[in-house]
Short mmCIF file of C-alpha atoms in Angstrom, two decimals:
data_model
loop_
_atom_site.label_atom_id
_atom_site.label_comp_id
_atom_site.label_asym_id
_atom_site.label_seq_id
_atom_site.Cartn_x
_atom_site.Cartn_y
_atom_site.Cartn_z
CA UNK A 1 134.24 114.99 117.88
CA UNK A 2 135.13 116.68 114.52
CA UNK A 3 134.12 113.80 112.72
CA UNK A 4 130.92 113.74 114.54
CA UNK A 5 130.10 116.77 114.08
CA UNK A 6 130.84 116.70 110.30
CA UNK A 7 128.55 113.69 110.02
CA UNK A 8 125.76 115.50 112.04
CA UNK A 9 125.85 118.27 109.32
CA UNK A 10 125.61 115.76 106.49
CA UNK A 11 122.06 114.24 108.58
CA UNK A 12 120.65 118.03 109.06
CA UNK A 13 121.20 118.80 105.65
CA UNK A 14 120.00 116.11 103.64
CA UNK A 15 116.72 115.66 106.26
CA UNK A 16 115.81 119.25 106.04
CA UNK A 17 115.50 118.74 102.17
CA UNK A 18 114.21 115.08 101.47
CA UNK A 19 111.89 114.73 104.61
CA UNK A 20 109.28 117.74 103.58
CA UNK A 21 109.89 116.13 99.60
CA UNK A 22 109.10 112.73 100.69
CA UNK A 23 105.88 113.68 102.91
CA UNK A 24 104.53 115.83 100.02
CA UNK A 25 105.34 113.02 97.58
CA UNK A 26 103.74 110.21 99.96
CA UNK A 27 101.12 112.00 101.61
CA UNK A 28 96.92 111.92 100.39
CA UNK A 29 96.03 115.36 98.94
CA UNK A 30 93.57 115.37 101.37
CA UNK A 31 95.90 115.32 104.49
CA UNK A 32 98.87 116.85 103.36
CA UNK A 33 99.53 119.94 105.13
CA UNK A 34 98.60 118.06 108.40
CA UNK A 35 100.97 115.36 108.09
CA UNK A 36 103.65 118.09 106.82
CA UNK A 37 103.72 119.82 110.09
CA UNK A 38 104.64 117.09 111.83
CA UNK A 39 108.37 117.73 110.23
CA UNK A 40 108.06 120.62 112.82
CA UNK A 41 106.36 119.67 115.31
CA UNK A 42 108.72 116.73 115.73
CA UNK A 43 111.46 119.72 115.79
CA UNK A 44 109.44 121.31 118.68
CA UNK A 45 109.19 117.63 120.55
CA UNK A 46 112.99 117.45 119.94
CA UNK A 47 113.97 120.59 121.29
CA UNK A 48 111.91 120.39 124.43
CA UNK A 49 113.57 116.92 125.01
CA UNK A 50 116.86 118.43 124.32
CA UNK A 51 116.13 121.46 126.52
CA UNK A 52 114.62 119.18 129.42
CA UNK A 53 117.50 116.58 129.27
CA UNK A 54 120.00 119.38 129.50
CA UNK A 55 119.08 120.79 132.33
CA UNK A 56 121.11 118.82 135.08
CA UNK A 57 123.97 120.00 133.04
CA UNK A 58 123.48 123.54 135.07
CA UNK A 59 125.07 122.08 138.05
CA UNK A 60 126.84 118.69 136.76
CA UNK A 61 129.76 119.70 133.89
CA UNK A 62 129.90 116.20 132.88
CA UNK A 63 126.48 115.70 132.50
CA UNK A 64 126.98 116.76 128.40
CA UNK A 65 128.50 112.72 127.43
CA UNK A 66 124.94 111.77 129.00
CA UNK A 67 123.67 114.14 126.62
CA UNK A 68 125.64 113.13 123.65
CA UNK A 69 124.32 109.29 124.47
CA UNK A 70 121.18 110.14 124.46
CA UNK A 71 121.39 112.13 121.36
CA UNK A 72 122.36 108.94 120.02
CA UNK A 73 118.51 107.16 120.23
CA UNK A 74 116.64 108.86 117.76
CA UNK A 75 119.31 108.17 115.36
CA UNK A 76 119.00 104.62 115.82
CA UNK A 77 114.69 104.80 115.53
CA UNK A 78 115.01 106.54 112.34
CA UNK A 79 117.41 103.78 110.83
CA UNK A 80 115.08 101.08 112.13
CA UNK A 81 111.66 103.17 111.18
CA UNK A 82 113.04 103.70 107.65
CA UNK A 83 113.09 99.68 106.87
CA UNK A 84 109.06 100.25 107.12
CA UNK A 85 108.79 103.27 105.54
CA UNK A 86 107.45 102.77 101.16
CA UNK A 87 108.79 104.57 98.58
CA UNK A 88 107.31 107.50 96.81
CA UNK A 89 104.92 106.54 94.24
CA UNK A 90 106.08 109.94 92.21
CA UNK A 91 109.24 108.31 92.06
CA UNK A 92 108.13 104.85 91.40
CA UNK A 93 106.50 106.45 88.11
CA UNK A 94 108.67 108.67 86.54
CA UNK A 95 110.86 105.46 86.71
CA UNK A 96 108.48 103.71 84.80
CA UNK A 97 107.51 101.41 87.21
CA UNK A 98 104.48 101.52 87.56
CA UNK A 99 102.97 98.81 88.90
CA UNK A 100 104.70 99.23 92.05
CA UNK A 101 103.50 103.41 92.17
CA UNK A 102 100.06 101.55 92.21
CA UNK A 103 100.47 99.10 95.31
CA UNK A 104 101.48 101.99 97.55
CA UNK A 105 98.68 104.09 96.76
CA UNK A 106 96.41 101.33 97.24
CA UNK A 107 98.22 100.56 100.33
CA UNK A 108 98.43 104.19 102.09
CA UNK A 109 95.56 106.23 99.82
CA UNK A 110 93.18 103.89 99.05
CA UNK A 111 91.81 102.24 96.45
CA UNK A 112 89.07 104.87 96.12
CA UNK A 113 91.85 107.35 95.20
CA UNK A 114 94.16 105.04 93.13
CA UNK A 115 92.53 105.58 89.82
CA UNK A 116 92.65 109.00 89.70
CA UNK A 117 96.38 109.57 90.99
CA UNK A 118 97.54 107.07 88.96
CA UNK A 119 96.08 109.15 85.70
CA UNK A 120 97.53 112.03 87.03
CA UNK A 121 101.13 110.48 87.79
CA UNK A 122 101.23 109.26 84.72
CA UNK A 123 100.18 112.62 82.92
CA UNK A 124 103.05 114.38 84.51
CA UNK A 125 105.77 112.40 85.00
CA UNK A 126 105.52 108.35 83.56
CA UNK A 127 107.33 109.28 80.12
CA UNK A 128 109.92 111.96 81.52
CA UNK A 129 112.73 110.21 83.09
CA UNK A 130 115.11 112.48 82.07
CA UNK A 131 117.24 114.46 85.13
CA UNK A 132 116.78 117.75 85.39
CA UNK A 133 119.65 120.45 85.23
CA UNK A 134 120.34 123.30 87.42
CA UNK A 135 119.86 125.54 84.33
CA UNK A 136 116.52 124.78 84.61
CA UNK A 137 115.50 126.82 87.49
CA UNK A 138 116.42 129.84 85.37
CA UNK A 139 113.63 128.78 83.07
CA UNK A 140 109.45 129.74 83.38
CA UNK A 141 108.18 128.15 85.23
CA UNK A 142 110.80 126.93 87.37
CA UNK A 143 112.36 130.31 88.13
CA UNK A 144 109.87 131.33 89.21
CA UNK A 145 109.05 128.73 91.71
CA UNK A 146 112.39 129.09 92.90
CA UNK A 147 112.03 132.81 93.42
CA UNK A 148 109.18 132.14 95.96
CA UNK A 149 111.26 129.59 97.71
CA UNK A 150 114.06 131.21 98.44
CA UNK A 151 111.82 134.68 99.01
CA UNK A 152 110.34 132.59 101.88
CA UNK A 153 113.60 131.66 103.49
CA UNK A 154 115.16 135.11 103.37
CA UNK A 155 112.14 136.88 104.78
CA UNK A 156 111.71 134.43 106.98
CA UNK A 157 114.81 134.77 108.68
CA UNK A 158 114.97 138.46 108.06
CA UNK A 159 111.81 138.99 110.28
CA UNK A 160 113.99 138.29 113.20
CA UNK A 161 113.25 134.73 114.69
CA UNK A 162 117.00 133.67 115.29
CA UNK A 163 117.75 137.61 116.54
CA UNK A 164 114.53 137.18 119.14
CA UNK A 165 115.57 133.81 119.65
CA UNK A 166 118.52 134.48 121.22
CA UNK A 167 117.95 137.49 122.84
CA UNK A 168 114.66 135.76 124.35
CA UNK A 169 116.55 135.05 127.58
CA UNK A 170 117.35 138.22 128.42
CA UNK A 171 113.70 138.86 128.62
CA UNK A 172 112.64 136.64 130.73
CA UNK A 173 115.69 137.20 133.18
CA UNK A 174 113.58 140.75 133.09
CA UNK A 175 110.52 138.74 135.17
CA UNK A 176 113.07 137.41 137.32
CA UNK A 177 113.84 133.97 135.13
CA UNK A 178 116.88 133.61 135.43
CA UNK A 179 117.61 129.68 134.05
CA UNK A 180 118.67 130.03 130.24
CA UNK A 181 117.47 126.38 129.96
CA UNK A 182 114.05 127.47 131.56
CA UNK A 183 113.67 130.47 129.60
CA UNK A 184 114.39 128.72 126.24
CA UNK A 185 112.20 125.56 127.52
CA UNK A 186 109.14 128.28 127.89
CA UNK A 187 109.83 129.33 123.92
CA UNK A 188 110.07 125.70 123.13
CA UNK A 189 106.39 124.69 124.89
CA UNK A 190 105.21 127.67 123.08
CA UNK A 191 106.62 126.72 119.47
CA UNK A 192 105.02 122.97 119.85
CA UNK A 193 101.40 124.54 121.03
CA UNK A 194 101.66 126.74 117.61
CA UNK A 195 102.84 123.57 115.58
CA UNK A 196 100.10 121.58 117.15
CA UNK A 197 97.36 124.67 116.35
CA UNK A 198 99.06 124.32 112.61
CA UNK A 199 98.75 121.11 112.22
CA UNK A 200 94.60 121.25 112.83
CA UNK A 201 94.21 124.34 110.55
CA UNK A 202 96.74 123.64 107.65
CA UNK A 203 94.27 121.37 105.14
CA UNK A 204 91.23 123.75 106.87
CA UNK A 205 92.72 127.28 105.91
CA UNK A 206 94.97 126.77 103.62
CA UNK A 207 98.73 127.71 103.06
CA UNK A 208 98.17 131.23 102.23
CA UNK A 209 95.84 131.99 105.01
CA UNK A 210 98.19 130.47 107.84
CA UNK A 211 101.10 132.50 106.51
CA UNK A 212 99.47 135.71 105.96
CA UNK A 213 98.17 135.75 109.53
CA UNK A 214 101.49 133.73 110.87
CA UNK A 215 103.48 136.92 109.67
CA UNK A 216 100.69 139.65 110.45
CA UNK A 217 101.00 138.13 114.32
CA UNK A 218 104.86 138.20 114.47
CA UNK A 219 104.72 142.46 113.05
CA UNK A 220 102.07 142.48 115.94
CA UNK A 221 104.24 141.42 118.35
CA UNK A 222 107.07 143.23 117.13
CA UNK A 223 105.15 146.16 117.66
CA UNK A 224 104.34 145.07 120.97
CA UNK A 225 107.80 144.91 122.36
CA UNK A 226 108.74 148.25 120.57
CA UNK A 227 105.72 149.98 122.85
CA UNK A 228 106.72 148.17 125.98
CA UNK A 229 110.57 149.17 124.92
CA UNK A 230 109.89 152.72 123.87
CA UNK A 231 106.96 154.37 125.92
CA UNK A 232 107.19 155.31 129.70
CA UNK A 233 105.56 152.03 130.99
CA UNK A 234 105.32 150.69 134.50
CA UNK A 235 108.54 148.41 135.01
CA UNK A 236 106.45 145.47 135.68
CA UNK A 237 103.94 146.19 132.98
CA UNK A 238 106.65 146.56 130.55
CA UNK A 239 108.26 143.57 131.31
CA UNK A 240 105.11 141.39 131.13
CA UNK A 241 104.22 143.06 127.54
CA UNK A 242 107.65 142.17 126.31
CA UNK A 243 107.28 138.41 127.58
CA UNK A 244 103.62 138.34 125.97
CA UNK A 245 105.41 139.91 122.26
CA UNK A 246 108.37 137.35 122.88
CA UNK A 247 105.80 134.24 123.21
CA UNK A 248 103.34 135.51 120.35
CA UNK A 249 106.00 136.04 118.41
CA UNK A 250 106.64 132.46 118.57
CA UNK A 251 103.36 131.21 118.88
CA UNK A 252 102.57 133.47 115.84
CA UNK A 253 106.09 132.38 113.86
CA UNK A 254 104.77 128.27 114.42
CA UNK A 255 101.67 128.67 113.24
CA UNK A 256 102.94 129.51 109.48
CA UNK A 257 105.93 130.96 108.90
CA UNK A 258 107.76 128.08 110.16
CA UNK A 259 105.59 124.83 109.10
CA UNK A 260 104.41 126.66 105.70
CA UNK A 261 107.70 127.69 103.93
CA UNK A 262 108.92 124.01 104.26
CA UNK A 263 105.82 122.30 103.04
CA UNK A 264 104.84 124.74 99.88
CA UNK A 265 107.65 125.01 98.51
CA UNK A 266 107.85 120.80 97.08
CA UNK A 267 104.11 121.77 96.52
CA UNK A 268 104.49 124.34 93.92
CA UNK A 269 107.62 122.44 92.59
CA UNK A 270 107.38 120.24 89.66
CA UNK A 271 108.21 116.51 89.61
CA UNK A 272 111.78 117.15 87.56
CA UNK A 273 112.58 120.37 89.50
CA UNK A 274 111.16 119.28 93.32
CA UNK A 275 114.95 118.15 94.54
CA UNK A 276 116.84 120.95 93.13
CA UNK A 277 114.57 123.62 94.09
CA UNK A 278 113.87 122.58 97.70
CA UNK A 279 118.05 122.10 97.74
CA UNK A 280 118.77 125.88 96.50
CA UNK A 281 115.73 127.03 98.79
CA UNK A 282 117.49 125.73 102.14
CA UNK A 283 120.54 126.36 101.15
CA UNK A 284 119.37 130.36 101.41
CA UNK A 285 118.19 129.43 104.82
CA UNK A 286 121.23 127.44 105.95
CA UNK A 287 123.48 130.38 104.58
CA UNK A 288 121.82 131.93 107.47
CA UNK A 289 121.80 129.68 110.02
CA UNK A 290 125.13 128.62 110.41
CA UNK A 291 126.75 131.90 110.35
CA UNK A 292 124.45 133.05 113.03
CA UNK A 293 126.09 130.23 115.33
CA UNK A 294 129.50 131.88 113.81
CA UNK A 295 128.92 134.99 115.68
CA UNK A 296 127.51 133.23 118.99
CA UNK A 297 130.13 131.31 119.80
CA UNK A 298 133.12 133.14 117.99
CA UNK A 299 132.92 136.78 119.02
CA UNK A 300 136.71 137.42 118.93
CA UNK A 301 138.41 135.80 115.85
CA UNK A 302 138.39 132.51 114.24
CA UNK A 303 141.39 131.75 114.46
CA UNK A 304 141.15 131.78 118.30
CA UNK A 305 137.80 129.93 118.07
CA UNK A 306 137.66 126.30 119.24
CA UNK A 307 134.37 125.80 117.28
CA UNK A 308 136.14 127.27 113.93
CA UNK A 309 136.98 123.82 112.49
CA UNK A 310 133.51 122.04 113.00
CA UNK A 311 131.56 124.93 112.06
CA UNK A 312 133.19 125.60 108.55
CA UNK A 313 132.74 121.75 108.21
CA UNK A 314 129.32 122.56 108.35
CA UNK A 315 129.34 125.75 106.17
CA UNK A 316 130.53 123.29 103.65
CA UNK A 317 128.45 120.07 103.89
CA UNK A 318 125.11 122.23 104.33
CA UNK A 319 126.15 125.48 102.34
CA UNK A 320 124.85 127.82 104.76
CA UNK A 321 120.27 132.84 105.23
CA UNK A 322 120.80 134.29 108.84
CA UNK A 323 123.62 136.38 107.58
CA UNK A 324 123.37 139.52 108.05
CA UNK A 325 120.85 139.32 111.34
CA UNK A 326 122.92 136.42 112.64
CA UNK A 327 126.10 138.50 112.06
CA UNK A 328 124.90 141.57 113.35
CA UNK A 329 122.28 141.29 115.41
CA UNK A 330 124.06 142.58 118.70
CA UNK A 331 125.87 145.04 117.06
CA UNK A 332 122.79 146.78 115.37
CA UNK A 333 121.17 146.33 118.96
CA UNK A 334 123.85 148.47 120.35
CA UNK A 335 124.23 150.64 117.23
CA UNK A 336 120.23 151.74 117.43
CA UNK A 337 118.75 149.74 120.22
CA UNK A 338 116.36 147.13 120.56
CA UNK A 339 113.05 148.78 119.79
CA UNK A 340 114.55 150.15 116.41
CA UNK A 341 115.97 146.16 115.42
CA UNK A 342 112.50 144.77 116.45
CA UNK A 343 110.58 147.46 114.73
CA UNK A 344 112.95 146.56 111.69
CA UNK A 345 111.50 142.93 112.12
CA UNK A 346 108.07 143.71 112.48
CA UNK A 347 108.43 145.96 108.71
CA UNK A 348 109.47 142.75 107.25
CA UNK A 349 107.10 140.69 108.69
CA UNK A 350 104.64 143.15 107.35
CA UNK A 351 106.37 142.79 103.73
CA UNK A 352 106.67 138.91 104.04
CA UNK A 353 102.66 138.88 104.67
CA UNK A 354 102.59 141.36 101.61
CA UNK A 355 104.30 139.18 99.49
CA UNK A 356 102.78 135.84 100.71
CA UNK A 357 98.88 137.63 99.75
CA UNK A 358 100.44 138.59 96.14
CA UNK A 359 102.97 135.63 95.22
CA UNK A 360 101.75 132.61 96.94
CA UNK A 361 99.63 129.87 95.21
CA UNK A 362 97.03 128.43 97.43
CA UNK A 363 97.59 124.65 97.15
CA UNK A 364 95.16 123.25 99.85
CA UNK A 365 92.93 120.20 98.64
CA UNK A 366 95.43 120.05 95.35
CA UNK A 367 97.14 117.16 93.83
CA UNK A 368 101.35 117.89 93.40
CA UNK A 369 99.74 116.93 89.87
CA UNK A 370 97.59 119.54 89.61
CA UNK A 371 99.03 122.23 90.79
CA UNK A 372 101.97 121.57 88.53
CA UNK A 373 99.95 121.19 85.58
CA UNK A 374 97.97 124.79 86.97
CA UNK A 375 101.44 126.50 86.83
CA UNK A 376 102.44 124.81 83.57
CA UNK A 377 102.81 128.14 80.62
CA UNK A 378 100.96 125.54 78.56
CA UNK A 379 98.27 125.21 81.21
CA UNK A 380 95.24 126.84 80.10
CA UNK A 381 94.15 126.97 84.11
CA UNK A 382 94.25 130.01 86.07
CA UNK A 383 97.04 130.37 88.47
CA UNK A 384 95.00 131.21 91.48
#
């Protein structure tokens, strides 16, 4: 089981970094963003299955090795689906070979749109093979690409989706649902209609559209709960406003804030940085993350927690951004009460949309080329 577990983390944190790099990379301008969300609305398919397959485990306690077999299948589609799958052209030419670049963009672009991404490949990255060094993120333009990146993560955890996450099933036991799994399977359906409303408007809007109005809806909804929380309401109309926040919220959080931060980062990246700032990008969300399962499951102390041993396995192999709110969420619940956490989120989502309209690049209908070339200090383009 440890070992397992250890070898899980090592899959979740090398596919959170090179699947968004390698659909950027192999994806036509053209269809980009769409074919980027499907990172989450697989995610959303996955945790729907999860929640559906888990639910006889509610009344059978053996019912999780079924679970852990059938966790077991997608593992074995993605090492069969993976002999089919090309190689990034972007890769192909900064190694010089360039030849082969050219037969998979013939093969999955086009030979309409060869010519042109093959000029721009090779005016970018065909005579810079070099490898390039962490120092570099410290350096213009780099930094600040990585600034942005990891910006994205933090707010994006800081406006609260792990904290209303978790707390989402005490909600709904308000309306009388009292099934965790049923609960949770309500905010799953919800996240997958959002990814699937993403996924139609991300090459139509653009980047910074979805995420502007992504974090706008999640401060709405914020709001929302903080009313039905804070003014003398009808129980049963108070209750059905803080289900509507919980699923808008959600809704709201899938149509940009999730699906956007992973797909515009390796966007705005250049070819030498792309790896190394999408790495130190989720590691500031995976700081989060894991530490927010820390304080679900190990209240008490560590040393008393079975979990202790796989989950600093995990720190390790995916470095761990849900600190603080993963950390202490409950406690600032108790400390000032719910309305004056979710108000908290709803400021930040306010900032994050704030900082999305002033920071973020809109890179809709761009080549990776392009837009590198458009943040270049040598690039006599405007940075729009």
């Amino acid at each position: 089981m440890l070992l397992g577990r250890f070898l899980v983390g090592i899959g979740i944190g090398v596919n959170t970094v090179l699947v968004p790099i390698y659909i950027s990379e192999v994806a036509p301008t053209k269809y980009r963003g769409t074919l980027g969300t499907l990172c989450q609305i697989g995610t959303c398919l996955g945790i729907i299955a999860a929640l559906s397959l888990g639910i006889p485990s509610e009344s059978d306690p053996h019912w999780w090795r079924t679970m852990l077999y059938a966790a077991c299948v997608p593992g074995f589609f993605i090492v069969v689906g993976m002999q089919f799958a090309v190689e990034s052209p972007r890769w192909l030419a900064k190694l010089g070979r360039l030849d082969d670049a050219r037969k998979v963009v013939d093969n999955i672009w086009g030979v309409s749109e060869a010519e042109k991404a093959m000029e721009e490949m090779k005016s970018v990255v065909a005579n810079d093979d070099s490898q390039a060094s962490w120092s570099e993120l410290l350096a213009e333009p780099h930094n600040r690409v990585a600034l942005i990146g990891g910006s994205l993560f933090f707010l994006q955890q800081f406006a609260g989706i792990n904290g209303v996450l978790y707390f989402s099933s005490l909600t709904f036991r308000d309306v009388g649902i009292t099934s965790g799994i049923l609960a949770s399977l309500y905010v799953g359906v919800t996240n997958f209609g959002g990814a699937l409303v993403a996924s139609n408007l991300m090459d139509k809007q653009g980047r910074k559209n979805l995420l502007i109005g992504s974090y706008l809806g999640m401060a709405f909804a914020m709001f929302l709960i903080v009313f039905s929380i804070s003014f003398p309401l009808d129980e049963g109309v108070g209750h059905t406003l803080s289900v509507t926040g919980t699923l808008l919220y959600i809704f709201s959080f899938a149509l940009g804030a999730g699906p956007v931060t992973g797909i515009i980062i390796p966007e705005l990246s250049s070819a030498r940085t792309r790896s190394k700032v999408m790495g130190f990008s989720f590691t500031v969300h995976w700081v989060c993350t894991l530490l927010t399962l820390y304080q679900e499951y190990c209240p008490v102390s560590k040393k008393n927690c079975p979990v202790y041993p796989y989950m600093l396995m995990e720190l390790i192999v995916c470095q761990i951004c849900n600190f603080v709110v993963g950390l202490y969420f409950l406690e600032l619940v108790k400390l000032f009460g719910v309305g004056a956490v979710y108000a908290g989120f709803g400021g930040v989502s306010l900032l994050s949309a704030l900082f999305a309209y002033n920071f973020i690049v809109e890179t809709k209908g761009r080549s990776l080329e392009e837009i590198e070339l458009s943040l270049s200090p040598a690039a006599p383009g405007e940075q729009k």
